[in-house]
PDB file of C-alpha atoms and ligand atoms in Angstrom:
ATOM      1  CA  MET Z 860      23.702  84.655 -11.847  1.00  0.00           C
ATOM      2  CA  SER Z 861      26.665  83.518 -13.895  1.00  0.00           C
ATOM      3  CA  ARG Z 862      27.796  79.946 -13.393  1.00  0.00           C
ATOM      4  CA  LYS Z 863      31.402  79.140 -14.228  1.00  0.00           C
ATOM      5  CA  PRO Z 864      31.479  76.137 -16.584  1.00  0.00           C
ATOM      6  CA  LEU Z 865      33.055  73.023 -15.085  1.00  0.00           C
ATOM      7  CA  MET Z 866      34.884  70.517 -17.271  1.00  0.00           C
ATOM      8  CA  ALA Z 867      35.529  67.349 -15.297  1.00  0.00           C
ATOM      9  CA  GLY Z 868      37.682  64.515 -16.614  1.00  0.00           C
ATOM     10  CA  ASN Z 869      36.628  61.134 -15.245  1.00  0.00           C
ATOM     11  CA  TRP Z 870      39.614  58.879 -15.824  1.00  0.00           C
ATOM     12  CA  LYS Z 871      37.680  55.819 -14.608  1.00  0.00           C
ATOM     13  CA  MET Z 872      39.959  52.799 -13.874  1.00  0.00           C
ATOM     14  CA  ASN Z 873      42.776  53.973 -16.124  1.00  0.00           C
ATOM     15  CA  LEU Z 874      46.390  55.043 -15.444  1.00  0.00           C
ATOM     16  CA  ASN Z 875      48.595  53.972 -12.566  1.00  0.00           C
ATOM     17  CA  HIS Z 876      50.216  56.728 -10.497  1.00  0.00           C
ATOM     18  CA  VAL Z 877      53.277  56.946 -12.750  1.00  0.00           C
ATOM     19  CA  GLU Z 878      51.104  57.309 -15.862  1.00  0.00           C
ATOM     20  CA  ALA Z 879      48.887  59.765 -13.971  1.00  0.00           C
ATOM     21  CA  ALA Z 880      51.863  62.050 -13.349  1.00  0.00           C
ATOM     22  CA  GLY Z 881      52.624  62.012 -17.077  1.00  0.00           C
ATOM     23  CA  LEU Z 882      49.073  62.918 -18.071  1.00  0.00           C
ATOM     24  CA  VAL Z 883      48.784  65.716 -15.518  1.00  0.00           C
ATOM     25  CA  GLN Z 884      52.051  67.272 -16.707  1.00  0.00           C
ATOM     26  CA  ASN Z 885      51.063  66.896 -20.336  1.00  0.00           C
ATOM     27  CA  LEU Z 886      47.673  68.490 -19.668  1.00  0.00           C
ATOM     28  CA  ALA Z 887      49.314  71.356 -17.786  1.00  0.00           C
ATOM     29  CA  TRP Z 888      51.734  72.063 -20.675  1.00  0.00           C
ATOM     30  CA  THR Z 889      48.934  71.853 -23.222  1.00  0.00           C
ATOM     31  CA  LEU Z 890      46.720  74.271 -21.297  1.00  0.00           C
ATOM     32  CA  LYS Z 891      49.628  76.683 -20.810  1.00  0.00           C
ATOM     33  CA  ASP Z 892      50.549  76.481 -24.466  1.00  0.00           C
ATOM     34  CA  ARG Z 893      46.976  77.186 -25.477  1.00  0.00           C
ATOM     35  CA  LYS Z 894      46.709  80.073 -22.991  1.00  0.00           C
ATOM     36  CA  PHE Z 895      43.909  78.612 -20.887  1.00  0.00           C
ATOM     37  CA  ASP Z 896      42.083  81.305 -18.921  1.00  0.00           C
ATOM     38  CA  PRO Z 897      40.818  79.794 -15.637  1.00  0.00           C
ATOM     39  CA  GLU Z 898      38.467  82.767 -15.272  1.00  0.00           C
ATOM     40  CA  ARG Z 899      36.450  81.470 -18.219  1.00  0.00           C
ATOM     41  CA  SER Z 900      36.145  77.818 -17.346  1.00  0.00           C
ATOM     42  CA  GLU Z 901      37.129  75.476 -14.550  1.00  0.00           C
ATOM     43  CA  ALA Z 902      38.861  72.147 -15.024  1.00  0.00           C
ATOM     44  CA  THR Z 903      39.230  69.168 -12.715  1.00  0.00           C
ATOM     45  CA  VAL Z 904      40.545  65.613 -13.024  1.00  0.00           C
ATOM     46  CA  LEU Z 905      38.743  62.785 -11.232  1.00  0.00           C
ATOM     47  CA  VAL Z 906      41.343  60.118 -10.761  1.00  0.00           C
ATOM     48  CA  PRO Z 907      41.638  56.601  -9.292  1.00  0.00           C
ATOM     49  CA  TYR Z 908      42.248  56.528  -5.537  1.00  0.00           C
ATOM     50  CA  THR Z 909      45.820  55.291  -5.960  1.00  0.00           C
ATOM     51  CA  ASP Z 910      46.668  58.321  -8.134  1.00  0.00           C
ATOM     52  CA  ILE Z 911      45.290  61.018  -5.862  1.00  0.00           C
ATOM     53  CA  ARG Z 912      48.369  61.742  -3.761  1.00  0.00           C
ATOM     54  CA  THR Z 913      50.638  61.958  -6.812  1.00  0.00           C
ATOM     55  CA  VAL Z 914      48.212  64.201  -8.705  1.00  0.00           C
ATOM     56  CA  GLN Z 915      47.663  66.398  -5.647  1.00  0.00           C
ATOM     57  CA  THR Z 916      51.414  66.850  -5.166  1.00  0.00           C
ATOM     58  CA  LEU Z 917      51.888  67.937  -8.783  1.00  0.00           C
ATOM     59  CA  ILE Z 918      48.891  70.270  -8.848  1.00  0.00           C
ATOM     60  CA  GLU Z 919      49.787  71.955  -5.573  1.00  0.00           C
ATOM     61  CA  GLY Z 920      53.565  71.916  -6.032  1.00  0.00           C
ATOM     62  CA  ASP Z 921      53.451  73.402  -9.530  1.00  0.00           C
ATOM     63  CA  LYS Z 922      50.315  75.526  -8.937  1.00  0.00           C
ATOM     64  CA  LEU Z 923      48.573  73.982 -11.938  1.00  0.00           C
ATOM     65  CA  PRO Z 924      45.345  75.633 -13.138  1.00  0.00           C
ATOM     66  CA  PHE Z 925      43.065  72.707 -12.352  1.00  0.00           C
ATOM     67  CA  SER Z 926      41.897  70.739  -9.337  1.00  0.00           C
ATOM     68  CA  HIS Z 927      41.514  67.050  -8.588  1.00  0.00           C
ATOM     69  CA  GLY Z 928      38.901  64.783  -7.138  1.00  0.00           C
ATOM     70  CA  ALA Z 929      37.743  61.204  -6.684  1.00  0.00           C
ATOM     71  CA  GLN Z 930      35.318  58.940  -8.514  1.00  0.00           C
ATOM     72  CA  ASP Z 931      33.487  57.538  -5.486  1.00  0.00           C
ATOM     73  CA  VAL Z 932      33.355  57.720  -1.690  1.00  0.00           C
ATOM     74  CA  SER Z 933      32.131  55.521   1.138  1.00  0.00           C
ATOM     75  CA  THR Z 934      28.839  56.268   2.865  1.00  0.00           C
ATOM     76  CA  HIS Z 935      30.573  55.406   6.165  1.00  0.00           C
ATOM     77  CA  GLU Z 936      32.731  57.669   8.323  1.00  0.00           C
ATOM     78  CA  SER Z 937      35.284  55.009   9.331  1.00  0.00           C
ATOM     79  CA  GLY Z 938      35.549  51.480  10.664  1.00  0.00           C
ATOM     80  CA  ALA Z 939      35.249  47.892   9.485  1.00  0.00           C
ATOM     81  CA  PHE Z 940      34.474  48.492   5.804  1.00  0.00           C
ATOM     82  CA  THR Z 941      37.248  46.682   3.988  1.00  0.00           C
ATOM     83  CA  GLY Z 942      38.257  48.304   0.737  1.00  0.00           C
ATOM     84  CA  GLU Z 943      36.257  51.499   1.257  1.00  0.00           C
ATOM     85  CA  VAL Z 944      37.673  55.031   1.238  1.00  0.00           C
ATOM     86  CA  SER Z 945      36.075  57.660   3.456  1.00  0.00           C
ATOM     87  CA  ALA Z 946      35.204  61.283   2.745  1.00  0.00           C
ATOM     88  CA  ASP Z 947      37.590  62.330   5.515  1.00  0.00           C
ATOM     89  CA  MET Z 948      40.466  60.525   3.738  1.00  0.00           C
ATOM     90  CA  LEU Z 949      39.631  62.251   0.442  1.00  0.00           C
ATOM     91  CA  ALA Z 950      39.253  65.660   2.065  1.00  0.00           C
ATOM     92  CA  LYS Z 951      42.713  65.258   3.649  1.00  0.00           C
ATOM     93  CA  LEU Z 952      44.064  64.805   0.097  1.00  0.00           C
ATOM     94  CA  ASN Z 953      42.406  68.112  -0.834  1.00  0.00           C
ATOM     95  CA  CYS Z 954      39.931  66.555  -3.250  1.00  0.00           C
ATOM     96  CA  ALA Z 955      37.662  69.318  -4.525  1.00  0.00           C
ATOM     97  CA  TYR Z 956      35.093  67.051  -6.171  1.00  0.00           C
ATOM     98  CA  VAL Z 957      33.717  63.559  -5.671  1.00  0.00           C
ATOM     99  CA  VAL Z 958      31.630  61.766  -8.282  1.00  0.00           C
ATOM    100  CA  VAL Z 959      28.629  60.013  -6.745  1.00  0.00           C
ATOM    101  CA  GLY Z 960      26.176  57.737  -8.502  1.00  0.00           C
ATOM    102  CA  HIS Z 961      28.006  57.320 -11.793  1.00  0.00           C
ATOM    103  CA  SER Z 962      25.957  54.967 -13.976  1.00  0.00           C
ATOM    104  CA  GLU Z 963      28.763  52.402 -13.804  1.00  0.00           C
ATOM    105  CA  ARG Z 964      28.447  52.393  -9.977  1.00  0.00           C
ATOM    106  CA  ARG Z 965      24.675  52.217 -10.220  1.00  0.00           C
ATOM    107  CA  GLU Z 966      24.842  49.352 -12.722  1.00  0.00           C
ATOM    108  CA  TYR Z 967      27.764  47.225 -11.489  1.00  0.00           C
ATOM    109  CA  HIS Z 968      27.503  47.922  -7.762  1.00  0.00           C
ATOM    110  CA  GLY Z 969      23.744  48.243  -7.376  1.00  0.00           C
ATOM    111  CA  GLU Z 970      23.894  51.797  -6.063  1.00  0.00           C
ATOM    112  CA  THR Z 971      20.423  53.178  -5.409  1.00  0.00           C
ATOM    113  CA  ASP Z 972      19.395  56.813  -5.079  1.00  0.00           C
ATOM    114  CA  GLU Z 973      19.504  56.323  -1.276  1.00  0.00           C
ATOM    115  CA  VAL Z 974      23.144  55.246  -1.457  1.00  0.00           C
ATOM    116  CA  VAL Z 975      23.964  58.111  -3.822  1.00  0.00           C
ATOM    117  CA  ASN Z 976      22.253  60.509  -1.419  1.00  0.00           C
ATOM    118  CA  ALA Z 977      24.334  59.179   1.496  1.00  0.00           C
ATOM    119  CA  LYS Z 978      27.529  59.571  -0.545  1.00  0.00           C
ATOM    120  CA  ALA Z 979      26.623  63.142  -1.516  1.00  0.00           C
ATOM    121  CA  ARG Z 980      26.015  63.933   2.158  1.00  0.00           C
ATOM    122  CA  ALA Z 981      29.356  62.382   3.145  1.00  0.00           C
ATOM    123  CA  ALA Z 982      31.194  64.533   0.579  1.00  0.00           C
ATOM    124  CA  LEU Z 983      29.376  67.702   1.661  1.00  0.00           C
ATOM    125  CA  ALA Z 984      30.029  67.008   5.341  1.00  0.00           C
ATOM    126  CA  HIS Z 985      33.755  67.056   4.566  1.00  0.00           C
ATOM    127  CA  GLY Z 986      33.736  70.203   2.456  1.00  0.00           C
ATOM    128  CA  MET Z 987      33.919  68.539  -0.965  1.00  0.00           C
ATOM    129  CA  THR Z 988      31.554  69.144  -3.879  1.00  0.00           C
ATOM    130  CA  PRO Z 989      29.612  66.100  -5.043  1.00  0.00           C
ATOM    131  CA  ILE Z 990      29.075  65.596  -8.756  1.00  0.00           C
ATOM    132  CA  VAL Z 991      25.754  63.760  -8.629  1.00  0.00           C
ATOM    133  CA  CYS Z 992      25.223  61.619 -11.725  1.00  0.00           C
ATOM    134  CA  VAL Z 993      21.804  60.826 -13.142  1.00  0.00           C
ATOM    135  CA  GLY Z 994      20.504  59.656 -16.497  1.00  0.00           C
ATOM    136  CA  GLU Z 995      18.355  57.117 -18.263  1.00  0.00           C
ATOM    137  CA  GLY Z 996      19.166  53.922 -20.143  1.00  0.00           C
ATOM    138  CA  LEU Z 997      18.230  53.289 -23.756  1.00  0.00           C
ATOM    139  CA  ASP Z 998      15.029  51.411 -22.897  1.00  0.00           C
ATOM    140  CA  ILE Z 999      13.678  54.351 -20.884  1.00  0.00           C
ATOM    141  CA  ARG Z1000      14.658  56.797 -23.639  1.00  0.00           C
ATOM    142  CA  LYS Z1001      12.860  54.687 -26.256  1.00  0.00           C
ATOM    143  CA  GLU Z1002       9.728  54.681 -24.106  1.00  0.00           C
ATOM    144  CA  GLY Z1003       9.926  58.498 -23.904  1.00  0.00           C
ATOM    145  CA  ARG Z1004      10.181  58.437 -20.102  1.00  0.00           C
ATOM    146  CA  HIS Z1005      13.653  60.004 -19.858  1.00  0.00           C
ATOM    147  CA  VAL Z1006      12.572  63.256 -18.200  1.00  0.00           C
ATOM    148  CA  PRO Z1007      10.420  61.851 -15.343  1.00  0.00           C
ATOM    149  CA  TYR Z1008      12.883  58.975 -14.838  1.00  0.00           C
ATOM    150  CA  THR Z1009      15.849  61.320 -14.492  1.00  0.00           C
ATOM    151  CA  LEU Z1010      13.962  63.764 -12.269  1.00  0.00           C
ATOM    152  CA  ASP Z1011      13.075  60.871  -9.989  1.00  0.00           C
ATOM    153  CA  GLN Z1012      16.780  60.061  -9.655  1.00  0.00           C
ATOM    154  CA  VAL Z1013      17.519  63.729  -8.900  1.00  0.00           C
ATOM    155  CA  LYS Z1014      14.764  63.756  -6.280  1.00  0.00           C
ATOM    156  CA  GLY Z1015      16.103  60.651  -4.515  1.00  0.00           C
ATOM    157  CA  SER Z1016      19.752  61.639  -4.791  1.00  0.00           C
ATOM    158  CA  LEU Z1017      19.238  65.153  -3.374  1.00  0.00           C
ATOM    159  CA  ALA Z1018      16.596  64.255  -0.770  1.00  0.00           C
ATOM    160  CA  GLY Z1019      16.889  66.155   2.475  1.00  0.00           C
ATOM    161  CA  LEU Z1020      19.715  68.450   1.370  1.00  0.00           C
ATOM    162  CA  SER Z1021      19.388  72.160   2.086  1.00  0.00           C
ATOM    163  CA  ALA Z1022      18.833  74.729  -0.660  1.00  0.00           C
ATOM    164  CA  GLU Z1023      22.311  76.061   0.028  1.00  0.00           C
ATOM    165  CA  GLN Z1024      23.875  72.608  -0.355  1.00  0.00           C
ATOM    166  CA  VAL Z1025      22.020  71.975  -3.611  1.00  0.00           C
ATOM    167  CA  GLY Z1026      23.028  75.375  -4.999  1.00  0.00           C
ATOM    168  CA  GLY Z1027      26.676  74.516  -4.369  1.00  0.00           C
ATOM    169  CA  LEU Z1028      26.798  71.070  -5.911  1.00  0.00           C
ATOM    170  CA  VAL Z1029      27.005  69.730  -9.446  1.00  0.00           C
ATOM    171  CA  VAL Z1030      24.456  67.506 -11.180  1.00  0.00           C
ATOM    172  CA  ALA Z1031      25.720  65.547 -14.187  1.00  0.00           C
ATOM    173  CA  TYR Z1032      23.089  64.420 -16.659  1.00  0.00           C
ATOM    174  CA  GLU Z1033      24.533  61.402 -18.447  1.00  0.00           C
ATOM    175  CA  PRO Z1034      22.213  59.374 -20.644  1.00  0.00           C
ATOM    176  CA  VAL Z1035      23.649  55.893 -20.167  1.00  0.00           C
ATOM    177  CA  TRP Z1036      23.274  55.066 -23.855  1.00  0.00           C
ATOM    178  CA  ALA Z1037      25.692  57.887 -24.715  1.00  0.00           C
ATOM    179  CA  ILE Z1038      28.498  56.925 -22.290  1.00  0.00           C
ATOM    180  CA  GLY Z1039      31.552  55.478 -23.967  1.00  0.00           C
ATOM    181  CA  THR Z1040      29.534  54.595 -27.060  1.00  0.00           C
ATOM    182  CA  GLY Z1041      30.391  57.491 -29.367  1.00  0.00           C
ATOM    183  CA  GLU Z1042      26.638  58.175 -29.397  1.00  0.00           C
ATOM    184  CA  VAL Z1043      26.077  61.784 -28.303  1.00  0.00           C
ATOM    185  CA  ALA Z1044      22.700  63.129 -27.262  1.00  0.00           C
ATOM    186  CA  THR Z1045      21.846  66.072 -29.498  1.00  0.00           C
ATOM    187  CA  PRO Z1046      22.243  69.472 -27.860  1.00  0.00           C
ATOM    188  CA  ASP Z1047      18.426  69.666 -27.834  1.00  0.00           C
ATOM    189  CA  ASP Z1048      18.180  66.276 -26.075  1.00  0.00           C
ATOM    190  CA  ALA Z1049      20.725  67.382 -23.479  1.00  0.00           C
ATOM    191  CA  GLN Z1050      19.079  70.781 -22.963  1.00  0.00           C
ATOM    192  CA  GLU Z1051      15.636  69.205 -22.574  1.00  0.00           C
ATOM    193  CA  VAL Z1052      16.717  67.154 -19.559  1.00  0.00           C
ATOM    194  CA  CYS Z1053      19.164  69.688 -18.083  1.00  0.00           C
ATOM    195  CA  GLY Z1054      16.436  72.356 -18.279  1.00  0.00           C
ATOM    196  CA  ALA Z1055      13.961  70.004 -16.601  1.00  0.00           C
ATOM    197  CA  ILE Z1056      16.488  69.304 -13.820  1.00  0.00           C
ATOM    198  CA  ARG Z1057      16.913  73.042 -13.174  1.00  0.00           C
ATOM    199  CA  GLY Z1058      13.129  73.475 -13.169  1.00  0.00           C
ATOM    200  CA  PHE Z1059      12.755  70.632 -10.675  1.00  0.00           C
ATOM    201  CA  ILE Z1060      15.437  72.121  -8.415  1.00  0.00           C
ATOM    202  CA  SER Z1061      13.670  75.475  -8.573  1.00  0.00           C
ATOM    203  CA  ASP Z1062      10.377  73.858  -7.514  1.00  0.00           C
ATOM    204  CA  GLU Z1063      11.937  71.776  -4.718  1.00  0.00           C
ATOM    205  CA  PHE Z1064      14.755  73.976  -3.424  1.00  0.00           C
ATOM    206  CA  GLY Z1065      13.949  77.482  -4.677  1.00  0.00           C
ATOM    207  CA  ALA Z1066      14.994  79.851  -7.439  1.00  0.00           C
ATOM    208  CA  GLU Z1067      18.310  80.775  -5.839  1.00  0.00           C
ATOM    209  CA  ALA Z1068      19.490  77.150  -5.656  1.00  0.00           C
ATOM    210  CA  ALA Z1069      18.323  76.573  -9.243  1.00  0.00           C
ATOM    211  CA  ALA Z1070      20.224  79.617 -10.490  1.00  0.00           C
ATOM    212  CA  ALA Z1071      23.407  78.539  -8.709  1.00  0.00           C
ATOM    213  CA  VAL Z1072      23.534  74.761  -9.259  1.00  0.00           C
ATOM    214  CA  ARG Z1073      25.813  73.668 -12.091  1.00  0.00           C
ATOM    215  CA  ILE Z1074      24.389  71.043 -14.422  1.00  0.00           C
ATOM    216  CA  GLN Z1075      26.770  69.134 -16.655  1.00  0.00           C
ATOM    217  CA  TYR Z1076      26.104  66.983 -19.657  1.00  0.00           C
ATOM    218  CA  GLY Z1077      28.106  63.782 -20.069  1.00  0.00           C
ATOM    219  CA  GLY Z1078      28.255  61.192 -22.822  1.00  0.00           C
ATOM    220  CA  SER Z1079      30.909  61.015 -25.546  1.00  0.00           C
ATOM    221  CA  VAL Z1080      31.806  64.717 -25.263  1.00  0.00           C
ATOM    222  CA  LYS Z1081      34.839  65.660 -27.382  1.00  0.00           C
ATOM    223  CA  GLY Z1082      36.591  68.811 -28.510  1.00  0.00           C
ATOM    224  CA  SER Z1083      34.613  68.638 -31.724  1.00  0.00           C
ATOM    225  CA  ASN Z1084      31.117  68.602 -30.198  1.00  0.00           C
ATOM    226  CA  VAL Z1085      31.520  70.485 -26.912  1.00  0.00           C
ATOM    227  CA  ALA Z1086      30.844  74.005 -28.203  1.00  0.00           C
ATOM    228  CA  GLU Z1087      27.341  73.325 -29.492  1.00  0.00           C
ATOM    229  CA  ILE Z1088      26.427  71.497 -26.286  1.00  0.00           C
ATOM    230  CA  MET Z1089      27.767  74.361 -24.163  1.00  0.00           C
ATOM    231  CA  ALA Z1090      25.741  76.876 -26.178  1.00  0.00           C
ATOM    232  CA  ARG Z1091      22.560  75.602 -24.484  1.00  0.00           C
ATOM    233  CA  PRO Z1092      21.358  77.726 -21.555  1.00  0.00           C
ATOM    234  CA  ASP Z1093      21.065  75.047 -18.870  1.00  0.00           C
ATOM    235  CA  ILE Z1094      24.321  73.192 -19.588  1.00  0.00           C
ATOM    236  CA  ASP Z1095      27.165  74.392 -17.384  1.00  0.00           C
ATOM    237  CA  GLY Z1096      29.896  71.979 -18.271  1.00  0.00           C
ATOM    238  CA  ALA Z1097      30.737  68.420 -19.178  1.00  0.00           C
ATOM    239  CA  LEU Z1098      31.625  65.196 -17.416  1.00  0.00           C
ATOM    240  CA  VAL Z1099      34.101  63.596 -19.763  1.00  0.00           C
ATOM    241  CA  GLY Z1100      35.311  59.995 -19.817  1.00  0.00           C
ATOM    242  CA  GLY Z1101      37.311  58.790 -22.830  1.00  0.00           C
ATOM    243  CA  ALA Z1102      38.418  62.201 -24.091  1.00  0.00           C
ATOM    244  CA  SER Z1103      39.815  63.166 -20.681  1.00  0.00           C
ATOM    245  CA  LEU Z1104      42.640  60.655 -21.209  1.00  0.00           C
ATOM    246  CA  LYS Z1105      43.859  62.623 -24.240  1.00  0.00           C
ATOM    247  CA  PRO Z1106      45.417  65.927 -23.151  1.00  0.00           C
ATOM    248  CA  GLU Z1107      44.845  67.726 -26.482  1.00  0.00           C
ATOM    249  CA  ASP Z1108      41.212  66.676 -26.632  1.00  0.00           C
ATOM    250  CA  PHE Z1109      40.514  67.441 -22.970  1.00  0.00           C
ATOM    251  CA  ALA Z1110      42.216  70.829 -23.379  1.00  0.00           C
ATOM    252  CA  SER Z1111      39.920  71.572 -26.338  1.00  0.00           C
ATOM    253  CA  ILE Z1112      36.945  70.775 -24.105  1.00  0.00           C
ATOM    254  CA  VAL Z1113      38.242  73.005 -21.307  1.00  0.00           C
ATOM    255  CA  LEU Z1114      38.858  75.764 -23.901  1.00  0.00           C
ATOM    256  CA  PHE Z1115      35.399  75.371 -25.471  1.00  0.00           C
ATOM    257  CA  TYR Z1116      34.840  79.123 -25.135  1.00  0.00           C
ATOM    258  CA  GLU Z1117      37.343  79.811 -27.937  1.00  0.00           C
ATOM    259  CA  GLN Z1118      35.311  77.945 -30.549  1.00  0.00           C
TER     260      GLN Z1118
HETATM  261  C1  PEP I1720      31.636  59.245 -18.226  1.00  0.00           C
HETATM  262  O1  PEP I1720      32.375  58.348 -17.901  1.00  0.00           O
HETATM  263  O2  PEP I1720      31.017  59.856 -17.349  1.00  0.00           O
HETATM  264  C2  PEP I1720      31.490  59.556 -19.648  1.00  0.00           C
HETATM  265  C3  PEP I1720      30.657  60.496 -20.012  1.00  0.00           C
HETATM  266  O3  PEP I1720      32.265  58.828 -20.529  1.00  0.00           O
HETATM  267  P1  PEP I1720      32.496  59.156 -22.104  1.00  0.00           P
HETATM  268  O4  PEP I1720      32.848  60.612 -22.191  1.00  0.00           O
HETATM  269  O5  PEP I1720      33.620  58.257 -22.491  1.00  0.00           O
HETATM  270  O6  PEP I1720      31.212  58.852 -22.804  1.00  0.00           O
END
């Protein structure tokens, strides 16, 4: 089965809605200029909540060759949860993807695998694709426990989902020590864990789900290192932070297949 690579730009808490419009237009021009072929890779931008409506309007109005999504979602359907944003609200804004369990949410907001699982379910229930983030910190890596640690996160985050749901979602392996640090896991490091994740999904959810699920690598991916990472068999894309704020660099990541 061929899996279309997915390059997802996680803007994090950057760019107000005016700046967001500028970046989306700049990215669109850059991709057009560089003759991006959406048949060969898929691109999405994961923007702050306050930017979503603006970005959606531009993407849909100008038929831009990428989609948009959110960086988090509430576990709750609706009600007295001040400050939260529901999956229904995001789906109404045509979000294609929702990041769940990013390491910054796990670290600064105490999100457990149970919470991540509930968020993934909320996204799926409203027709959006969760990008389920997992990955070990430096201490775990140094102890050589990165594979079992990460598989445990995958197990908890995907618990109770159907094989069909798992086949349709995205898992992002992001070693925490490589996020925003300039430190990139070697392609072998990334493949080791991404391959183990696919093996685990095969054991737990079946071969069909394992063949269909897209597994991204994330952690200081740039135009200059994406091609060798993407050459590994179990890596189906990248979750990109810093470089997604630079249209030329993000375009080079999206166009990795030309390198
Ligand atoms: C991320 O935020 O998920 C990420 C991988 O960031 P960066 O690319 O900046 O390391």
